PDB file of C-alpha atoms in Angstrom:
ATOM      1  CA  MET A 164     -87.514  46.530 -18.209  1.00  0.00           C
ATOM      2  CA  LEU A 165     -85.814  49.884 -18.428  1.00  0.00           C
ATOM      3  CA  SER A 166     -87.974  52.621 -19.852  1.00  0.00           C
ATOM      4  CA  THR A 167     -86.226  55.214 -22.032  1.00  0.00           C
ATOM      5  CA  ALA A 168     -82.743  55.720 -23.433  1.00  0.00           C
ATOM      6  CA  VAL A 169     -81.644  58.976 -25.039  1.00  0.00           C
ATOM      7  CA  MET A 170     -78.984  58.469 -27.698  1.00  0.00           C
ATOM      8  CA  SER A 171     -77.112  59.826 -30.650  1.00  0.00           C
ATOM      9  CA  PHE A 172     -74.871  58.210 -33.217  1.00  0.00           C
ATOM     10  CA  GLY A 173     -72.018  59.730 -35.159  1.00  0.00           C
ATOM     11  CA  ARG A 174     -68.667  59.306 -36.827  1.00  0.00           C
ATOM     12  CA  PHE A 175     -67.069  62.326 -35.067  1.00  0.00           C
ATOM     13  CA  GLN A 176     -64.371  62.623 -37.747  1.00  0.00           C
ATOM     14  CA  PRO A 177     -63.407  64.926 -35.953  1.00  0.00           C
ATOM     15  CA  PRO A 178     -65.705  66.008 -33.097  1.00  0.00           C
ATOM     16  CA  THR A 179     -67.025  69.537 -33.715  1.00  0.00           C
ATOM     17  CA  LYS A 180     -68.849  72.274 -31.829  1.00  0.00           C
ATOM     18  CA  ALA A 181     -72.044  71.105 -33.543  1.00  0.00           C
ATOM     19  CA  HIS A 182     -71.504  67.651 -32.028  1.00  0.00           C
ATOM     20  CA  GLU A 183     -71.221  69.363 -28.660  1.00  0.00           C
ATOM     21  CA  LEU A 184     -74.743  70.772 -29.153  1.00  0.00           C
ATOM     22  CA  ILE A 185     -75.987  67.222 -29.722  1.00  0.00           C
ATOM     23  CA  PHE A 186     -74.195  65.981 -26.584  1.00  0.00           C
ATOM     24  CA  GLN A 187     -75.771  68.790 -24.542  1.00  0.00           C
ATOM     25  CA  LYS A 188     -79.236  67.987 -25.909  1.00  0.00           C
ATOM     26  CA  VAL A 189     -78.849  64.272 -25.147  1.00  0.00           C
ATOM     27  CA  TYR A 190     -77.663  65.022 -21.619  1.00  0.00           C
ATOM     28  CA  ASN A 191     -80.365  67.634 -20.926  1.00  0.00           C
ATOM     29  CA  LEU A 192     -83.183  65.452 -22.266  1.00  0.00           C
ATOM     30  CA  ALA A 193     -82.073  62.514 -20.136  1.00  0.00           C
ATOM     31  CA  CYS A 194     -81.733  64.675 -17.018  1.00  0.00           C
ATOM     32  CA  ASN A 195     -85.069  66.443 -17.538  1.00  0.00           C
ATOM     33  CA  MET A 196     -86.798  63.071 -17.828  1.00  0.00           C
ATOM     34  CA  GLY A 197     -85.109  61.808 -14.691  1.00  0.00           C
ATOM     35  CA  GLU A 198     -83.444  59.154 -16.833  1.00  0.00           C
ATOM     36  CA  PRO A 199     -79.728  58.572 -16.331  1.00  0.00           C
ATOM     37  CA  TRP A 200     -79.639  56.558 -19.540  1.00  0.00           C
ATOM     38  CA  GLN A 201     -77.873  58.614 -22.178  1.00  0.00           C
ATOM     39  CA  TYR A 202     -75.589  57.139 -24.814  1.00  0.00           C
ATOM     40  CA  ILE A 203     -73.454  58.516 -27.618  1.00  0.00           C
ATOM     41  CA  PHE A 204     -72.546  55.730 -30.040  1.00  0.00           C
ATOM     42  CA  ILE A 205     -69.316  56.213 -31.998  1.00  0.00           C
ATOM     43  CA  SER A 206     -69.235  54.702 -35.470  1.00  0.00           C
ATOM     44  CA  PRO A 207     -66.269  52.370 -36.008  1.00  0.00           C
ATOM     45  CA  SER A 208     -65.806  53.738 -39.559  1.00  0.00           C
ATOM     46  CA  CYS A 209     -62.150  54.332 -40.324  1.00  0.00           C
ATOM     47  CA  ASP A 210     -60.506  54.907 -43.715  1.00  0.00           C
ATOM     48  CA  ASN A 211     -58.069  57.401 -45.209  1.00  0.00           C
ATOM     49  CA  LYS A 212     -60.705  59.336 -47.182  1.00  0.00           C
ATOM     50  CA  ASN A 213     -63.493  60.590 -44.882  1.00  0.00           C
ATOM     51  CA  ASN A 214     -62.830  58.703 -41.644  1.00  0.00           C
ATOM     52  CA  PRO A 215     -59.130  59.090 -40.860  1.00  0.00           C
ATOM     53  CA  LEU A 216     -59.345  58.939 -37.052  1.00  0.00           C
ATOM     54  CA  SER A 217     -59.324  55.553 -35.326  1.00  0.00           C
ATOM     55  CA  LEU A 218     -62.199  54.495 -33.104  1.00  0.00           C
ATOM     56  CA  LEU A 219     -59.879  54.423 -30.085  1.00  0.00           C
ATOM     57  CA  LEU A 220     -58.568  57.946 -30.711  1.00  0.00           C
ATOM     58  CA  ARG A 221     -62.098  59.366 -31.051  1.00  0.00           C
ATOM     59  CA  GLU A 222     -63.331  57.522 -27.982  1.00  0.00           C
ATOM     60  CA  THR A 223     -60.371  58.722 -25.903  1.00  0.00           C
ATOM     61  CA  PHE A 224     -60.758  62.343 -27.067  1.00  0.00           C
ATOM     62  CA  LEU A 225     -64.517  62.388 -26.455  1.00  0.00           C
ATOM     63  CA  LYS A 226     -64.331  60.778 -23.018  1.00  0.00           C
ATOM     64  CA  GLN A 227     -61.584  63.206 -22.001  1.00  0.00           C
ATOM     65  CA  HIS A 228     -63.477  66.298 -23.135  1.00  0.00           C
ATOM     66  CA  TYR A 229     -67.034  65.243 -22.220  1.00  0.00           C
ATOM     67  CA  PRO A 230     -66.642  63.147 -19.051  1.00  0.00           C
ATOM     68  CA  VAL A 231     -70.344  63.271 -18.087  1.00  0.00           C
ATOM     69  CA  MET A 232     -71.381  61.590 -21.341  1.00  0.00           C
ATOM     70  CA  ARG A 233     -71.572  57.831 -21.849  1.00  0.00           C
ATOM     71  CA  PHE A 234     -69.692  57.078 -25.076  1.00  0.00           C
ATOM     72  CA  MET A 235     -70.120  53.653 -26.626  1.00  0.00           C
ATOM     73  CA  ALA A 236     -67.319  52.526 -28.939  1.00  0.00           C
ATOM     74  CA  ASN A 237     -68.239  49.007 -29.960  1.00  0.00           C
ATOM     75  CA  PRO A 238     -66.897  47.935 -33.376  1.00  0.00           C
ATOM     76  CA  GLU A 239     -69.971  45.693 -33.771  1.00  0.00           C
ATOM     77  CA  ILE A 240     -72.304  48.719 -33.647  1.00  0.00           C
ATOM     78  CA  ARG A 241     -71.852  50.110 -37.158  1.00  0.00           C
ATOM     79  CA  ASN A 242     -74.962  52.278 -37.587  1.00  0.00           C
ATOM     80  CA  PRO A 243     -77.956  53.759 -35.727  1.00  0.00           C
ATOM     81  CA  PHE A 244     -80.027  50.606 -36.315  1.00  0.00           C
ATOM     82  CA  ASP A 245     -77.366  48.491 -34.547  1.00  0.00           C
ATOM     83  CA  ALA A 246     -77.288  51.038 -31.700  1.00  0.00           C
ATOM     84  CA  ILE A 247     -81.059  50.910 -31.238  1.00  0.00           C
ATOM     85  CA  CYS A 248     -81.010  47.099 -31.336  1.00  0.00           C
ATOM     86  CA  SER A 249     -78.325  47.041 -28.630  1.00  0.00           C
ATOM     87  CA  LEU A 250     -80.461  49.300 -26.434  1.00  0.00           C
ATOM     88  CA  GLY A 251     -83.497  47.068 -26.997  1.00  0.00           C
ATOM     89  CA  GLU A 252     -81.423  44.012 -26.107  1.00  0.00           C
ATOM     90  CA  SER A 253     -80.349  45.849 -22.928  1.00  0.00           C
ATOM     91  CA  GLY A 254     -83.989  46.169 -21.860  1.00  0.00           C
ATOM     92  CA  PHE A 255     -85.058  49.599 -23.090  1.00  0.00           C
ATOM     93  CA  GLU A 256     -88.560  50.015 -24.531  1.00  0.00           C
ATOM     94  CA  LYS A 257     -88.257  53.553 -25.892  1.00  0.00           C
ATOM     95  CA  VAL A 258     -85.357  55.309 -27.610  1.00  0.00           C
ATOM     96  CA  ILE A 259     -85.071  59.032 -28.209  1.00  0.00           C
ATOM     97  CA  ILE A 260     -82.565  59.777 -30.971  1.00  0.00           C
ATOM     98  CA  VAL A 261     -80.999  63.247 -31.014  1.00  0.00           C
ATOM     99  CA  CYS A 262     -79.614  64.401 -34.358  1.00  0.00           C
ATOM    100  CA  GLY A 263     -79.229  67.274 -36.773  1.00  0.00           C
ATOM    101  CA  SER A 264     -82.145  68.162 -39.033  1.00  0.00           C
ATOM    102  CA  ASP A 265     -80.413  66.464 -41.969  1.00  0.00           C
ATOM    103  CA  ARG A 266     -80.763  63.068 -40.250  1.00  0.00           C
ATOM    104  CA  VAL A 267     -84.375  63.244 -38.992  1.00  0.00           C
ATOM    105  CA  GLU A 268     -85.988  61.551 -41.993  1.00  0.00           C
ATOM    106  CA  LYS A 269     -83.328  58.822 -42.202  1.00  0.00           C
ATOM    107  CA  TYR A 270     -83.551  57.982 -38.512  1.00  0.00           C
ATOM    108  CA  GLY A 271     -87.351  58.183 -38.574  1.00  0.00           C
ATOM    109  CA  SER A 272     -87.417  55.434 -41.198  1.00  0.00           C
ATOM    110  CA  ILE A 273     -86.026  53.023 -38.598  1.00  0.00           C
ATOM    111  CA  ARG A 274     -89.452  53.024 -36.904  1.00  0.00           C
ATOM    112  CA  LYS A 275     -90.751  50.553 -39.512  1.00  0.00           C
ATOM    113  CA  TYR A 276     -88.592  47.871 -37.867  1.00  0.00           C
ATOM    114  CA  ILE A 277     -90.476  48.069 -34.559  1.00  0.00           C
ATOM    115  CA  ASN A 278     -92.414  44.782 -34.309  1.00  0.00           C
ATOM    116  CA  HIS A 279     -91.484  43.951 -37.898  1.00  0.00           C
ATOM    117  CA  PRO A 280     -93.153  40.705 -39.083  1.00  0.00           C
ATOM    118  CA  ASP A 281     -89.763  39.321 -40.129  1.00  0.00           C
ATOM    119  CA  PRO A 282     -87.972  38.583 -36.824  1.00  0.00           C
ATOM    120  CA  THR A 283     -84.565  38.991 -38.486  1.00  0.00           C
ATOM    121  CA  LYS A 284     -85.463  42.631 -39.231  1.00  0.00           C
ATOM    122  CA  SER A 285     -87.327  43.476 -36.030  1.00  0.00           C
ATOM    123  CA  ILE A 286     -85.771  45.663 -33.334  1.00  0.00           C
ATOM    124  CA  PRO A 287     -85.770  43.606 -30.134  1.00  0.00           C
ATOM    125  CA  GLY A 288     -87.684  45.088 -27.203  1.00  0.00           C
ATOM    126  CA  ILE A 289     -88.185  48.589 -28.599  1.00  0.00           C
ATOM    127  CA  GLN A 290     -91.797  49.803 -28.676  1.00  0.00           C
ATOM    128  CA  GLU A 291     -91.239  53.473 -29.537  1.00  0.00           C
ATOM    129  CA  ILE A 292     -88.646  55.632 -31.290  1.00  0.00           C
ATOM    130  CA  GLU A 293     -88.751  59.404 -31.027  1.00  0.00           C
ATOM    131  CA  ILE A 294     -86.534  61.697 -33.095  1.00  0.00           C
ATOM    132  CA  VAL A 295     -85.395  65.066 -31.711  1.00  0.00           C
ATOM    133  CA  SER A 296     -83.573  67.562 -33.923  1.00  0.00           C
ATOM    134  CA  VAL A 297     -81.062  70.017 -32.490  1.00  0.00           C
ATOM    135  CA  GLY A 298     -81.717  72.293 -35.460  1.00  0.00           C
ATOM    136  CA  ASP A 299     -80.716  72.903 -39.010  1.00  0.00           C
ATOM    137  CA  ARG A 300     -77.326  71.887 -40.315  1.00  0.00           C
ATOM    138  CA  ASP A 301     -75.891  73.487 -43.424  1.00  0.00           C
ATOM    139  CA  LYS A 302     -72.169  73.052 -44.034  1.00  0.00           C
ATOM    140  CA  ASP A 303     -72.249  76.001 -46.477  1.00  0.00           C
ATOM    141  CA  SER A 304     -74.058  78.373 -44.109  1.00  0.00           C
ATOM    142  CA  GLU A 305     -72.598  81.660 -42.914  1.00  0.00           C
ATOM    143  CA  ASP A 306     -73.948  80.819 -39.437  1.00  0.00           C
ATOM    144  CA  ILE A 307     -70.914  79.469 -37.597  1.00  0.00           C
ATOM    145  CA  ILE A 308     -72.801  76.760 -35.668  1.00  0.00           C
ATOM    146  CA  LYS A 309     -74.902  75.587 -38.639  1.00  0.00           C
ATOM    147  CA  SER A 310     -71.730  75.176 -40.678  1.00  0.00           C
ATOM    148  CA  MET A 311     -69.779  73.219 -38.058  1.00  0.00           C
ATOM    149  CA  SER A 312     -69.411  70.007 -39.980  1.00  0.00           C
ATOM    150  CA  SER A 313     -66.674  67.433 -39.722  1.00  0.00           C
ATOM    151  CA  SER A 314     -66.378  67.730 -43.506  1.00  0.00           C
ATOM    152  CA  ASN A 315     -65.412  71.391 -43.116  1.00  0.00           C
ATOM    153  CA  ALA A 316     -62.886  70.493 -40.409  1.00  0.00           C
ATOM    154  CA  ARG A 317     -61.316  67.808 -42.615  1.00  0.00           C
ATOM    155  CA  GLU A 318     -61.214  70.277 -45.510  1.00  0.00           C
ATOM    156  CA  ALA A 319     -59.411  72.791 -43.290  1.00  0.00           C
ATOM    157  CA  VAL A 320     -56.778  70.133 -42.541  1.00  0.00           C
ATOM    158  CA  LYS A 321     -56.342  69.396 -46.239  1.00  0.00           C
ATOM    159  CA  GLU A 322     -55.955  73.156 -46.853  1.00  0.00           C
ATOM    160  CA  GLU A 323     -53.423  73.262 -43.979  1.00  0.00           C
ATOM    161  CA  ASN A 324     -55.573  75.906 -42.259  1.00  0.00           C
ATOM    162  CA  PHE A 325     -55.168  75.218 -38.547  1.00  0.00           C
ATOM    163  CA  THR A 326     -56.982  78.429 -37.530  1.00  0.00           C
ATOM    164  CA  LYS A 327     -60.146  77.435 -39.410  1.00  0.00           C
ATOM    165  CA  PHE A 328     -59.835  73.872 -38.097  1.00  0.00           C
ATOM    166  CA  ARG A 329     -59.630  75.095 -34.486  1.00  0.00           C
ATOM    167  CA  GLU A 330     -62.779  77.246 -34.938  1.00  0.00           C
ATOM    168  CA  ILE A 331     -64.778  74.176 -35.986  1.00  0.00           C
ATOM    169  CA  ILE A 332     -63.652  71.417 -33.630  1.00  0.00           C
ATOM    170  CA  SER A 333     -64.878  70.746 -30.116  1.00  0.00           C
ATOM    171  CA  PRO A 334     -63.368  73.085 -27.540  1.00  0.00           C
ATOM    172  CA  CYS A 335     -60.057  71.715 -26.306  1.00  0.00           C
ATOM    173  CA  SER A 336     -56.545  72.801 -25.359  1.00  0.00           C
ATOM    174  CA  LEU A 337     -54.116  73.984 -27.998  1.00  0.00           C
ATOM    175  CA  ASP A 338     -52.072  70.796 -27.509  1.00  0.00           C
ATOM    176  CA  ASP A 339     -55.154  68.612 -28.050  1.00  0.00           C
ATOM    177  CA  ALA A 340     -56.163  70.615 -31.133  1.00  0.00           C
ATOM    178  CA  VAL A 341     -52.669  70.236 -32.614  1.00  0.00           C
ATOM    179  CA  PHE A 342     -52.703  66.508 -31.855  1.00  0.00           C
ATOM    180  CA  LEU A 343     -56.123  66.080 -33.498  1.00  0.00           C
ATOM    181  CA  TYR A 344     -55.046  68.158 -36.502  1.00  0.00           C
ATOM    182  CA  HIS A 345     -51.897  66.094 -37.063  1.00  0.00           C
ATOM    183  CA  SER A 346     -53.788  62.843 -36.442  1.00  0.00           C
ATOM    184  CA  LEU A 347     -56.152  63.795 -39.246  1.00  0.00           C
ATOM    185  CA  ARG A 348     -53.269  64.748 -41.550  1.00  0.00           C
ATOM    186  CA  PHE A 349     -51.568  61.431 -40.835  1.00  0.00           C
ATOM    187  CA  GLY A 350     -54.840  59.546 -41.282  1.00  0.00           C
ATOM    188  CA  PHE A 351     -55.316  60.929 -44.787  1.00  0.00           C
ATOM    189  CA  THR A 352     -52.079  59.311 -45.959  1.00  0.00           C
TER     190      THR A 352
END
């Protein structure tokens, strides 16, 4: 049995500087525990309203810009529950989920599925789930990091405001930022 996996789950539509804080927290927690097991699960959600970027495009971008992270892009893993189940099936007993403060309660509710009496609802192998918040998230905040939401980045694209978009997204080259910007614009159509 493996002991602990540190993970996060997100849509990354597009990846933002706030997501980078989550990646850093996942990586640092895993390293500080002496555990090499850190995973970032990418939601397969894709539509032309709120999820315009394909799973493959997001996976490629994230792996290119955060090469030390282990990104998981499995279309069968649709939500955090599926991600935790996959880690349990891989032999982990404990999962630490890193998220923004707005997700703590939602992710904490998954604990009720540990050793659930109905085997179809029980998380296989997992004995403990810990939730770690990277801090408050407020998409309307004046604080630049607290307001770094993918929603704000998508809104900047719709407003055709590349400068605002570039301030929000994960650090990358100008060419990559332009590519991501146009990919979003194309995805909305």
